[in-house]
Short mmCIF file of C-alpha atoms in Angstrom, two decimals:
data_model
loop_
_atom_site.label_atom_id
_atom_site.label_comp_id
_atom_site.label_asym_id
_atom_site.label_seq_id
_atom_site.Cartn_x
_atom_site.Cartn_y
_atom_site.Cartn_z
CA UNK A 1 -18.95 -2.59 9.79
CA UNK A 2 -16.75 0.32 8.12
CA UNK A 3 -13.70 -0.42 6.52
CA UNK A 4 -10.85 2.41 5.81
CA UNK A 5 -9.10 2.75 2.76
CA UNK A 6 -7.17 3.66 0.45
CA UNK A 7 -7.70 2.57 -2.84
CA UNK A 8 -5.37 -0.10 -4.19
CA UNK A 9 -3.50 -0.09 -1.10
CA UNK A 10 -3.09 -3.91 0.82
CA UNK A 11 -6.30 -2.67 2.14
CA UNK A 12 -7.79 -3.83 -0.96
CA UNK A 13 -7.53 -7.46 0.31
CA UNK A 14 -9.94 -6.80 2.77
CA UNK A 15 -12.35 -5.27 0.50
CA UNK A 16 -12.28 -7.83 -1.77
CA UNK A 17 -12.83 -10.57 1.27
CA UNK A 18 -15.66 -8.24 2.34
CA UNK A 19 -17.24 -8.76 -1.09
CA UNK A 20 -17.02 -12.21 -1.27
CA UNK A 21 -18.74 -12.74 1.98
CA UNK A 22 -21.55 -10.85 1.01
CA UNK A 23 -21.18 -8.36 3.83
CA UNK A 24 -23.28 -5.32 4.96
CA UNK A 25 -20.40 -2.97 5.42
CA UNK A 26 -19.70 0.55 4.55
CA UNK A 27 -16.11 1.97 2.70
CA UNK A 28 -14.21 5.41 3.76
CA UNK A 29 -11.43 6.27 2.23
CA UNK A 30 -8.45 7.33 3.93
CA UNK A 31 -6.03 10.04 2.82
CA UNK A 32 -3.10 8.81 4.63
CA UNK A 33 -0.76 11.78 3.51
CA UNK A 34 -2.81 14.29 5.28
CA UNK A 35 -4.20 11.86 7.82
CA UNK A 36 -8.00 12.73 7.26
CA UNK A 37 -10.90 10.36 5.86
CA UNK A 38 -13.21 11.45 3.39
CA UNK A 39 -15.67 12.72 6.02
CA UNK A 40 -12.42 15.34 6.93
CA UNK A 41 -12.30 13.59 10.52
CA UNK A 42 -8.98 12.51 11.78
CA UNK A 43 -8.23 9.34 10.84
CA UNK A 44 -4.90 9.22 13.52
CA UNK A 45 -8.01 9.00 15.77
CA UNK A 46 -9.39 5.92 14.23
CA UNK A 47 -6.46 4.12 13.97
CA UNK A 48 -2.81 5.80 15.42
CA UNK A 49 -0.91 3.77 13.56
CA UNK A 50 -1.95 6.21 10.40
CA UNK A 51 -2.47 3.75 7.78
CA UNK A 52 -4.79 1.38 6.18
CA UNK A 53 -6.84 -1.05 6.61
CA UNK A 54 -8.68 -0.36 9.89
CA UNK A 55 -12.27 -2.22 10.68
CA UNK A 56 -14.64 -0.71 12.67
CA UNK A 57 -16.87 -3.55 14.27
CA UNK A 58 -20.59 -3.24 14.83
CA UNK A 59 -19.63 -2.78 18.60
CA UNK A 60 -17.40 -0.47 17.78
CA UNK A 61 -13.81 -1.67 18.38
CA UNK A 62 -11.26 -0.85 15.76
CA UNK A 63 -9.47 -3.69 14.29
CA UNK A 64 -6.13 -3.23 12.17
CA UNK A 65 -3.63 -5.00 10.22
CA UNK A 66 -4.55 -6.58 6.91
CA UNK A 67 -3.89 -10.17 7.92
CA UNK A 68 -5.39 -9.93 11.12
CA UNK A 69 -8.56 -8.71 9.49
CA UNK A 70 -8.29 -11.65 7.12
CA UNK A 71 -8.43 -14.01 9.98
CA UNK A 72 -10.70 -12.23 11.90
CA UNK A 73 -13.42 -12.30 8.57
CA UNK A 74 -12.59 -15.34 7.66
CA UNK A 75 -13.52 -17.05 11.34
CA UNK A 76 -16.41 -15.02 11.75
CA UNK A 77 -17.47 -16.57 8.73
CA UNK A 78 -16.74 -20.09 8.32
CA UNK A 79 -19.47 -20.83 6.11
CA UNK A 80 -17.28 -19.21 3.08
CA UNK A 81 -14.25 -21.68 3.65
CA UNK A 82 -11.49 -18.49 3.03
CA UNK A 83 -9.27 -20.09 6.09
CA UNK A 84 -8.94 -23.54 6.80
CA UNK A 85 -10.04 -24.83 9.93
CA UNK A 86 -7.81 -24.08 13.44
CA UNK A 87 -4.83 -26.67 14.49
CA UNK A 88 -4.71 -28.15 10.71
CA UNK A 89 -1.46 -27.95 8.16
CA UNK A 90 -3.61 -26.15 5.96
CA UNK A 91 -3.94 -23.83 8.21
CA UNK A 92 -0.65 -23.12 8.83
CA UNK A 93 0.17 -23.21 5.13
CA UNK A 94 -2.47 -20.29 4.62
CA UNK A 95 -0.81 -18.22 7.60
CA UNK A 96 3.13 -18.74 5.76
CA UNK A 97 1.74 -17.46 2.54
CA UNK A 98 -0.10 -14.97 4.61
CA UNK A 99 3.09 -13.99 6.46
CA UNK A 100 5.25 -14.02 3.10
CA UNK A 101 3.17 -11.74 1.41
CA UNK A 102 3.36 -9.28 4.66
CA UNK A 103 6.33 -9.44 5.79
CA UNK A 104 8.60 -9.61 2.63
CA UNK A 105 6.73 -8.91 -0.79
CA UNK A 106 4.93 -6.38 0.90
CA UNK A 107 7.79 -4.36 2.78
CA UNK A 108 10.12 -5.15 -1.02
CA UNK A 109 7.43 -3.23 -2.65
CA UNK A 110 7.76 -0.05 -0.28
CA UNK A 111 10.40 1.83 -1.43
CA UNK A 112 8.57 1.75 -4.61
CA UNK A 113 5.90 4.01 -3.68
CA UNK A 114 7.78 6.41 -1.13
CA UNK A 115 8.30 9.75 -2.91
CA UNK A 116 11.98 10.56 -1.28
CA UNK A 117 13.20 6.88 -2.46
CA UNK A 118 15.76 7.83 -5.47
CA UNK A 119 16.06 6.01 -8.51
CA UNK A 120 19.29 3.78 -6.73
CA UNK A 121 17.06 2.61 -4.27
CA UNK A 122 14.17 1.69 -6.36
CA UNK A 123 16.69 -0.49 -8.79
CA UNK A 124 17.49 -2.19 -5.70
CA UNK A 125 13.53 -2.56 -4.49
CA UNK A 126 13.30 -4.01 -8.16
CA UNK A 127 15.77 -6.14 -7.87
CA UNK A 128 14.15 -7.37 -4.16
CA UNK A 129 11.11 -7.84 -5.14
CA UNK A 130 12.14 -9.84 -8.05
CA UNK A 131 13.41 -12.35 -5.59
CA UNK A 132 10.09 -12.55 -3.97
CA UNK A 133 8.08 -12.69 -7.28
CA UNK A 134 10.86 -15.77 -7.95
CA UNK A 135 9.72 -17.67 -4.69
CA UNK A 136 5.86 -17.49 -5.73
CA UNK A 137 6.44 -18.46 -9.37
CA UNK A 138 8.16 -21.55 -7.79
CA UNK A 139 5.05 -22.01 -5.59
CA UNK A 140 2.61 -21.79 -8.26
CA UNK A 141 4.46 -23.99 -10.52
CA UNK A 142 2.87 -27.32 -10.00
CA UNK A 143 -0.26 -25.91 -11.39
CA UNK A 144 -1.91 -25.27 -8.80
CA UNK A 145 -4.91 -22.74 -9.13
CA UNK A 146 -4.57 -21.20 -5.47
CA UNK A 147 -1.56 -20.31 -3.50
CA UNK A 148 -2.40 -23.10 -1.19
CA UNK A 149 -3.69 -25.38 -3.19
CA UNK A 150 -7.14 -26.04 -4.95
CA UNK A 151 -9.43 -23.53 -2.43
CA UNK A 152 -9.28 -19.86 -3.10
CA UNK A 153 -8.44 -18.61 0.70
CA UNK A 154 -7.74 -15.31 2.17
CA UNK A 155 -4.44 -16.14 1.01
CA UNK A 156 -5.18 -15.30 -2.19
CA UNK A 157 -6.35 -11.91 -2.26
CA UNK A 158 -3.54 -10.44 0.05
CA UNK A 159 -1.18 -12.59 -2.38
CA UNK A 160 -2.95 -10.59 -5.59
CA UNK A 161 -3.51 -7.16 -4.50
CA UNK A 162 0.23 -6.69 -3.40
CA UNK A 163 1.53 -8.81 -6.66
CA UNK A 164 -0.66 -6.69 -9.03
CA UNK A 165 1.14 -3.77 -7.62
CA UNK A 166 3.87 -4.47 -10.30
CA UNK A 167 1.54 -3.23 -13.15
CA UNK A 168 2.36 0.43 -10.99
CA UNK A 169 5.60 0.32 -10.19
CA UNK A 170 7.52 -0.49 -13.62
CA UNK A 171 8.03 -4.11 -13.18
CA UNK A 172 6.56 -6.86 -15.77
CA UNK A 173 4.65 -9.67 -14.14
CA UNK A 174 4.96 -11.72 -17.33
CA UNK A 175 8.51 -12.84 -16.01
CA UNK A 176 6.56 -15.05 -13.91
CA UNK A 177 4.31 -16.65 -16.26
CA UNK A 178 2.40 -18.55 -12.88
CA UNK A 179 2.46 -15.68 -11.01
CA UNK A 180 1.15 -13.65 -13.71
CA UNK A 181 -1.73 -16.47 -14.73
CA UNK A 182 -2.28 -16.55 -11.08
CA UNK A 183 -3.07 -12.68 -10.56
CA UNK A 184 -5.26 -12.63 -14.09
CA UNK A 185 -7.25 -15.63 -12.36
CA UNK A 186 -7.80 -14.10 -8.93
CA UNK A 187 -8.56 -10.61 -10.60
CA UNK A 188 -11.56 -12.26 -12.91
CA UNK A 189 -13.44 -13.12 -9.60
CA UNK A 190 -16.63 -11.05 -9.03
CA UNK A 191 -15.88 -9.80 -5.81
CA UNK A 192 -12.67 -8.79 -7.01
CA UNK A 193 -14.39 -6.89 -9.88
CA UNK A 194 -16.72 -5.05 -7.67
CA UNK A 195 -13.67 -4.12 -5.27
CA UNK A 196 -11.79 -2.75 -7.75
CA UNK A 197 -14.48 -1.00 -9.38
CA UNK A 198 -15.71 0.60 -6.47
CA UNK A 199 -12.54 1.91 -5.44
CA UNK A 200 -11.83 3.25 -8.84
CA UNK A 201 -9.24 1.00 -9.75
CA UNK A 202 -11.17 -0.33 -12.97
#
């Protein structure tokens, strides 16, 4: 498998799931301003949408979205227990974390990293994603060690790599002491470590 990135982008998440499957797979990184991979080949070719992750199975086929290449890693390799099984509440619980972390922490933390956003509009993005951050503290606070529970899941790392983006974008995790606990926790994992290190991020 290849998997395109760009280092510390949501595509981190599925390096890090990767790494704890113990998977023969190969990293190119992705320049998604000028729309090349390291190899200079055109990376709109790859994947049209322009940006990371992308997976390129053994067969070939191009898979993209982060949380679809969770899923797709996770089922292929059931053995690791990073999803719970089909049809069960756990399940589902994974996917609304999953979906959460996507569809609003994720798109809060945008503005944040687009160069024309002005200073007004990154208050605001602050202010938005503070209102996320709020939700998972109250998640987290019944001491749980995982965002779903006691497993670590695919949850998790999606859930990390996009909250850890507040150590880049002037906001202080330590408001959310669970939050914050949680993200030290999930970063101490080895496969974590050797994500991060490989893409330069450590």
């Amino acid at each position: 498998m290849k998997l395109y990135l760009s280092p510390g982008a949501c595509s981190l998440a599925s390096h890090m799931t990767l790494r704890e499957l113990g998977a023969d797979f190969d990293v190119i990184r992705v320049d998604t301003q000028s729309g090349q991979t390291e190899t200079g080949a055109d990376y709109r070719a790859i994947n049209p949408k322009g940006y990371v992750p992308s997976l390129e199975l053994d067969e070939g086929q191009i898979l993209t979205e982060g949380p679809a290449i969770l899923q797709y890693l996770a089922d292929t390799h059931p053995e690791a227990e990073l999803a719970p099984p089909l049809g069960t509440l756990e399940r589902a619980r994974m996917l609304e974390v999953l979906t959460f972390t996507s569809s609003e922490l994720h798109k809060a933390f945008s503005p944040l990293f687009r160069a024309s956003s002005s200073e007004a509009i990154k208050t605001d993005a602050r202010a938005e994603v503070s209102r996320k951050m709020a939700f998972v503290e109250a998640l987290l606070a019944d001491g749980r060690e995982h965002v779903t529970g006691a497993t670590y899941t695919i949850a998790d790392a999606y859930l990390f790599v996009v909250s850890n983006w507040a150590h880049f974008t002037g906001i202080d995790l330590n408001a959310w002491p669970n939050l914050s606990a949680f993200v030290q926790r999930v970063s101490q994992r080895p496969a974590t470590q050797a994500a991060m290190k490989a893409e330069g991020l450590i």
